[in-house]
Coordinates of C-alpha atoms in Angstrom, one line a residue:
Chain A
M1 CA -55.2 59.1 41.3
S2 CA -51.5 59.3 40.7
T3 CA -50.1 61.9 38.4
R4 CA -47.1 60.4 36.8
R5 CA -45.1 62.8 34.7
P6 CA -43.1 61.2 31.9
V7 CA -39.5 60.7 32.8
K8 CA -37.1 62.5 30.5
R9 CA -35.0 59.8 29.0
P10 CA -31.5 60.7 27.8
G11 CA -31.2 59.5 24.3
G12 CA -34.9 59.7 23.8
R13 CA -37.0 62.3 22.0
T14 CA -34.7 65.3 22.6
A15 CA -31.7 63.4 21.3
A16 CA -33.6 62.3 18.3
V17 CA -34.6 65.9 17.5
T18 CA -31.0 67.1 18.0
N19 CA -29.7 64.4 15.7
A20 CA -32.2 65.2 13.0
I21 CA -31.3 68.9 13.2
R22 CA -27.6 68.1 13.1
S23 CA -27.9 65.9 10.0
A24 CA -30.1 68.5 8.3
V25 CA -27.6 71.3 9.0
E26 CA -24.7 69.2 7.8
D27 CA -26.4 68.2 4.6
L28 CA -27.7 71.7 3.8
V29 CA -24.3 73.4 4.5
T30 CA -22.7 70.8 2.2
E31 CA -25.2 71.2 -0.5
K32 CA -25.8 75.0 -0.4
G33 CA -22.9 76.6 1.4
R34 CA -23.1 78.1 4.8
D35 CA -24.6 81.4 3.9
K36 CA -27.6 80.0 2.1
V37 CA -28.8 77.9 5.0
S38 CA -31.8 79.2 7.0
I39 CA -33.7 77.9 10.0
P40 CA -37.0 77.2 8.1
M41 CA -34.9 75.2 5.6
V42 CA -33.4 73.1 8.4
A43 CA -36.7 72.6 10.1
E44 CA -38.2 71.3 6.9
R45 CA -35.4 69.0 6.2
A46 CA -35.2 67.7 9.8
G47 CA -39.0 67.3 9.9
V48 CA -39.2 69.4 13.1
N49 CA -41.1 72.6 13.8
A50 CA -39.1 75.8 13.2
T51 CA -40.2 77.0 16.6
T52 CA -38.3 74.1 18.2
I53 CA -35.1 75.4 16.5
Y54 CA -35.8 79.0 17.3
R55 CA -36.2 78.0 21.0
R56 CA -32.6 76.9 21.0
W57 CA -30.8 79.3 18.6
P58 CA -31.6 82.9 17.8
D59 CA -30.5 82.6 14.1
A60 CA -29.0 80.3 11.5
G61 CA -25.4 81.5 12.2
A62 CA -25.6 80.6 15.8
M63 CA -27.1 77.3 15.0
I64 CA -24.5 76.3 12.5
N65 CA -21.6 77.4 14.8
D66 CA -23.0 75.4 17.6
I67 CA -24.0 72.3 15.6
A68 CA -21.5 71.9 12.9
T69 CA -18.3 71.7 15.0
Y70 CA -16.0 71.5 12.0
Q71 CA -13.0 72.3 14.1
L72 CA -11.0 69.5 15.6
D73 CA -11.3 69.4 19.4
P74 CA -8.4 71.6 20.5
S75 CA -8.0 69.6 23.8
R76 CA -7.6 66.2 22.1
P77 CA -4.2 64.7 22.7
L78 CA -1.6 65.2 20.0
P79 CA 0.5 62.2 18.9
N80 CA 3.7 62.0 20.8
T81 CA 5.8 58.9 20.0
G82 CA 9.1 60.6 20.1
D83 CA 9.3 60.2 16.3
L84 CA 8.5 63.6 14.8
R85 CA 8.1 62.3 11.3
A86 CA 5.5 59.8 12.5
D87 CA 3.8 62.3 14.7
V88 CA 3.4 64.9 11.9
A89 CA 2.1 62.2 9.5
T90 CA -0.5 61.0 12.0
W91 CA -1.5 64.6 12.9
A92 CA -1.7 65.8 9.3
T93 CA -3.7 62.7 8.2
E94 CA -6.2 63.3 11.0
V95 CA -6.5 67.0 10.0
M96 CA -7.0 66.0 6.4
L97 CA -9.6 63.3 7.1
H98 CA -11.5 65.7 9.3
Y99 CA -11.6 68.7 6.9
R100 CA -12.2 66.4 3.9
K101 CA -15.7 65.6 5.2
P102 CA -18.0 67.6 2.9
V103 CA -19.6 69.6 5.7
N104 CA -16.3 70.5 7.2
A105 CA -14.8 71.4 3.9
A106 CA -17.9 73.6 3.1
L107 CA -17.4 75.4 6.5
L108 CA -13.7 75.8 5.9
R109 CA -14.4 77.4 2.5
A110 CA -17.0 79.7 4.1
G111 CA -14.4 80.6 6.8
S112 CA -11.7 81.3 4.2
A113 CA -14.0 83.9 2.6
N114 CA -13.8 85.8 5.8
A115 CA -10.1 85.1 6.5
G116 CA -7.3 87.6 6.2
E117 CA -5.7 89.6 8.9
A118 CA -8.1 88.4 11.5
Q119 CA -6.9 84.9 11.8
S120 CA -9.6 82.3 12.4
D121 CA -9.6 80.3 15.6
C122 CA -9.5 77.2 13.4
L123 CA -6.3 78.2 11.7
R124 CA -4.6 79.5 14.8
G125 CA -5.4 76.2 16.5
L126 CA -3.7 74.3 13.8
L127 CA -0.6 76.5 13.8
D128 CA -0.4 76.1 17.6
E129 CA -0.6 72.4 17.2
V130 CA 2.3 72.3 14.6
T131 CA 4.4 74.3 17.1
R132 CA 3.6 71.9 19.9
L133 CA 4.4 68.9 17.8
V134 CA 7.8 70.3 16.8
E135 CA 8.7 71.5 20.3
Q136 CA 7.9 68.3 22.0
V137 CA 10.9 66.6 20.4
G138 CA 14.3 67.8 21.2
D139 CA 16.5 69.0 18.3
A140 CA 13.8 68.8 15.6
P141 CA 15.1 68.4 12.1
V142 CA 12.3 70.7 10.7
T143 CA 10.8 73.9 11.9
A144 CA 7.1 74.5 12.5
Q145 CA 7.2 76.9 9.5
E146 CA 8.4 74.1 7.3
V147 CA 5.6 71.8 8.5
V148 CA 3.1 74.5 7.6
D149 CA 4.6 75.1 4.2
G150 CA 5.3 71.5 3.3
V151 CA 2.3 69.7 4.8
L152 CA -0.5 71.8 6.2
A153 CA -0.7 74.3 3.4
P154 CA -1.0 71.8 0.5
V155 CA -3.5 69.7 2.5
M156 CA -5.7 72.7 3.1
Y157 CA -5.2 74.1 -0.4
R158 CA -6.5 70.9 -2.0
I159 CA -9.4 70.5 0.5
I160 CA -10.6 74.0 -0.5
F161 CA -9.9 74.0 -4.2
I162 CA -9.3 70.5 -5.5
P163 CA -10.8 68.0 -3.0
S164 CA -11.2 65.2 -5.6
S165 CA -7.4 65.2 -6.0
L166 CA -6.9 64.1 -2.3
T167 CA -5.8 60.6 -1.6
D168 CA -5.8 58.9 1.8
D169 CA -2.0 58.8 1.9
Y170 CA -1.5 62.4 0.7
A171 CA -0.6 63.9 4.1
E172 CA 1.8 61.1 4.7
R173 CA 3.5 61.5 1.4
L174 CA 4.0 65.2 2.0
T175 CA 5.4 64.4 5.4
D176 CA 7.8 61.8 3.9
K177 CA 9.0 64.4 1.4
L178 CA 9.5 67.0 4.0
F179 CA 11.6 64.7 6.2
S180 CA 13.6 63.1 3.3
Chain B
M1 CA -25.3 127.9 -37.8
S2 CA -22.9 125.1 -37.3
T3 CA -23.9 122.3 -34.9
R4 CA -20.6 121.0 -33.6
R5 CA -21.0 117.9 -31.5
P6 CA -18.4 117.4 -28.8
V7 CA -15.8 115.0 -30.0
K8 CA -15.4 112.0 -27.7
R9 CA -11.8 112.1 -26.5
P10 CA -10.2 108.9 -25.4
G11 CA -8.9 109.4 -21.9
G12 CA -11.5 112.0 -21.3
R13 CA -14.6 112.1 -19.3
T14 CA -15.5 108.4 -19.9
A15 CA -12.1 107.2 -18.9
A16 CA -12.3 109.3 -15.7
V17 CA -15.6 107.8 -14.8
T18 CA -14.4 104.3 -15.5
N19 CA -11.3 104.9 -13.3
A20 CA -13.4 106.3 -10.5
I21 CA -15.7 103.2 -10.7
R22 CA -12.8 100.8 -10.8
S23 CA -11.1 102.4 -7.7
A24 CA -14.4 102.4 -5.8
V25 CA -15.0 98.7 -6.6
E26 CA -11.5 97.7 -5.6
D27 CA -11.6 99.7 -2.4
L28 CA -15.1 98.4 -1.4
V29 CA -14.3 94.8 -2.2
T30 CA -11.2 95.0 -0.1
E31 CA -13.0 96.7 2.7
K32 CA -16.2 94.8 2.8
G33 CA -15.7 91.6 0.9
R34 CA -17.2 90.8 -2.5
D35 CA -20.7 89.8 -1.4
K36 CA -21.3 93.0 0.5
V37 CA -20.7 95.4 -2.4
S38 CA -23.7 97.0 -4.1
I39 CA -24.0 99.3 -7.1
P40 CA -25.4 102.3 -5.1
M41 CA -22.5 101.9 -2.7
V42 CA -20.0 102.0 -5.6
A43 CA -21.9 105.0 -7.1
E44 CA -21.6 106.9 -3.9
R45 CA -17.9 106.1 -3.4
A46 CA -17.1 106.9 -7.0
G47 CA -19.1 110.1 -7.0
V48 CA -21.1 109.1 -10.1
N49 CA -24.8 108.5 -10.6
A50 CA -26.0 105.0 -10.0
T51 CA -27.8 105.2 -13.4
T52 CA -24.4 105.5 -15.1
I53 CA -23.3 102.2 -13.6
Y54 CA -26.6 100.4 -14.3
R55 CA -26.3 101.5 -17.9
R56 CA -23.1 99.4 -18.1
W57 CA -23.8 96.5 -15.8
P58 CA -27.0 94.7 -14.8
D59 CA -25.9 94.0 -11.2
A60 CA -23.0 94.2 -8.8
G61 CA -21.7 90.7 -9.6
A62 CA -21.4 91.5 -13.3
M63 CA -19.7 94.8 -12.5
I64 CA -17.2 93.2 -10.1
N65 CA -16.4 90.4 -12.5
D66 CA -15.8 92.8 -15.3
I67 CA -13.9 95.5 -13.4
A68 CA -11.8 93.7 -10.8
T69 CA -9.8 91.5 -13.1
Y70 CA -8.1 89.7 -10.3
Q71 CA -7.0 86.9 -12.5
L72 CA -3.6 87.2 -14.2
D73 CA -3.9 87.6 -18.0
P74 CA -3.9 84.0 -19.2
S75 CA -2.3 85.0 -22.5
R76 CA 0.7 86.7 -20.9
P77 CA 4.0 85.1 -21.8
L78 CA 5.4 82.7 -19.2
P79 CA 9.1 82.9 -18.3
N80 CA 11.1 80.5 -20.4
T81 CA 14.8 80.9 -19.8
G82 CA 15.6 77.2 -20.1
D83 CA 16.3 77.2 -16.3
L84 CA 13.2 75.6 -14.7
R85 CA 14.1 76.7 -11.2
A86 CA 14.5 80.3 -12.3
D87 CA 11.3 80.2 -14.3
V88 CA 9.3 78.7 -11.4
A89 CA 10.6 81.3 -9.0
T90 CA 9.8 84.2 -11.5
W91 CA 6.3 82.8 -12.2
A92 CA 5.4 82.1 -8.5
T93 CA 6.7 85.5 -7.4
E94 CA 4.5 87.1 -10.1
V95 CA 1.5 85.1 -8.9
M96 CA 2.2 86.0 -5.3
L97 CA 2.6 89.7 -5.9
H98 CA -0.6 89.7 -7.9
Y99 CA -2.8 87.9 -5.4
R100 CA -1.3 89.7 -2.5
K101 CA -2.9 93.0 -3.6
P102 CA -5.7 93.5 -1.2
V103 CA -8.5 93.5 -3.8
N104 CA -7.2 90.4 -5.5
A105 CA -6.8 88.6 -2.2
A106 CA -10.4 89.6 -1.2
L107 CA -11.7 88.2 -4.5
L108 CA -9.6 85.0 -4.2
R109 CA -11.1 84.5 -0.7
A110 CA -14.6 85.1 -2.1
G111 CA -13.8 82.6 -4.8
S112 CA -12.6 80.0 -2.4
A113 CA -15.9 80.1 -0.6
N114 CA -17.5 78.8 -3.8
A115 CA -14.7 76.4 -4.7
G116 CA -14.9 72.7 -4.5
E117 CA -15.5 70.2 -7.2
A118 CA -16.3 72.9 -9.7
Q119 CA -12.8 74.2 -10.2
S120 CA -12.5 77.9 -10.6
D121 CA -11.1 79.2 -13.9
C122 CA -8.5 81.1 -11.9
L123 CA -7.3 77.9 -10.3
R124 CA -7.4 75.9 -13.5
G125 CA -5.4 78.6 -15.3
L126 CA -2.6 78.4 -12.6
L127 CA -2.5 74.6 -12.8
D128 CA -2.2 74.8 -16.6
E129 CA 0.6 77.3 -16.3
V130 CA 2.5 75.0 -13.9
T131 CA 2.2 72.2 -16.4
R132 CA 3.4 74.4 -19.3
L133 CA 6.4 75.6 -17.2
V134 CA 7.4 72.0 -16.4
E135 CA 6.8 70.7 -19.9
Q136 CA 8.7 73.4 -21.7
V137 CA 12.0 72.1 -20.4
G138 CA 13.2 68.6 -21.3
D139 CA 13.8 66.2 -18.5
A140 CA 12.4 68.3 -15.7
P141 CA 13.7 67.4 -12.2
V142 CA 10.3 68.1 -10.6
T143 CA 6.8 67.4 -11.6
A144 CA 3.9 69.9 -12.0
Q145 CA 2.4 68.2 -9.0
E146 CA 5.4 68.9 -6.9
V147 CA 5.4 72.6 -8.0
V148 CA 1.8 72.8 -6.9
D149 CA 2.4 71.2 -3.5
G150 CA 5.7 72.9 -2.8
V151 CA 5.2 76.4 -4.1
L152 CA 1.7 77.3 -5.4
A153 CA -0.2 75.8 -2.5
P154 CA 1.8 77.5 0.4
V155 CA 1.7 80.8 -1.5
M156 CA -2.1 80.7 -1.9
Y157 CA -2.7 79.4 1.6
R158 CA -0.8 82.3 3.1
I159 CA -2.5 84.8 0.9
I160 CA -5.9 83.5 2.0
F161 CA -5.2 82.9 5.7
I162 CA -2.1 84.7 6.9
P163 CA -1.2 87.4 4.4
S164 CA 0.8 89.3 6.9
S165 CA 3.3 86.4 7.0
L166 CA 4.2 86.8 3.4
T167 CA 7.6 88.2 2.5
D168 CA 8.7 89.4 -1.0
D169 CA 11.1 86.4 -1.3
Y170 CA 8.7 83.8 0.0
A171 CA 7.9 82.2 -3.4
E172 CA 11.6 82.2 -4.3
R173 CA 12.5 80.5 -1.0
L174 CA 9.9 77.8 -1.6
T175 CA 11.2 77.2 -5.1
D176 CA 14.8 76.9 -3.8
K177 CA 13.7 74.4 -1.3
L178 CA 11.8 72.4 -3.9
F179 CA 14.8 72.2 -6.2
S180 CA 17.4 71.6 -3.5

């Protein structure tokens, strides 16, 4: 009698559960705001047992931090065409499209509630990227500060407060104005 | 036998209690963030009986809304010198100095956590003020939209995320850049 144990297939049951949990977290954070989301709520929405979730994460905060990666990957390559205006427009549009997604906007808002002197990693990452963009061209016509004031700040302000006013070309128009 | 009831003096005991409660609310909101402040906590800090507070407000949320008027008085007069650049600089500096106060910044952050499609009264008020500033001069060289993008958004962004980077002349410098 052979005892064949089922082979664990990547992309099989485990991946399906993870995807269901991820979707449930994203939907619930968007609908209710980060602080209102609990593990039983996610379990119900995802159609999985709460025990399955507790086996992976000790609490809702850890789960959301791990699942809803609302920050852009800090190791992704930055645009570097030699044309700073084009690079800033590309970068800022990517940032805008990322944080405009409802789940990311909801997490950004939750993060802003706890912002202040302790700068968030998310924000620090973006400021570092602005500095790198400006420094990778020689003799830049604008400072990192000016890119923050003229492009990043209005993009983030509208994402937080007036998301419906954002258009796809908003970051590009701000960049054009900054470099004009 | 005369029964003289004590005369209620304005600025007496009641005012002293109100001031103590107000200071306690402002300090605690600044220290802990809006959502963490409870009535017993305020009572202890203010040195008054919690019952005294419950007699005035049903819960901490109502108390904070009522006490910590972090919004600028919407009926205050706006600058109107005929010089739009000067008016915008004056207005934006007033907004900055107001929301830079730690308690107002803390409440603004708490408000941003609940922002989104349902625009806050605070924000709507500021957008209306920008529109009025621009409309009260004929033939304005900038649009209300441009004042929001170029001045209001960076001011609010820094108040929320990087308050330590604000300088007293920040709003004025942004205005100068917008009009240059």
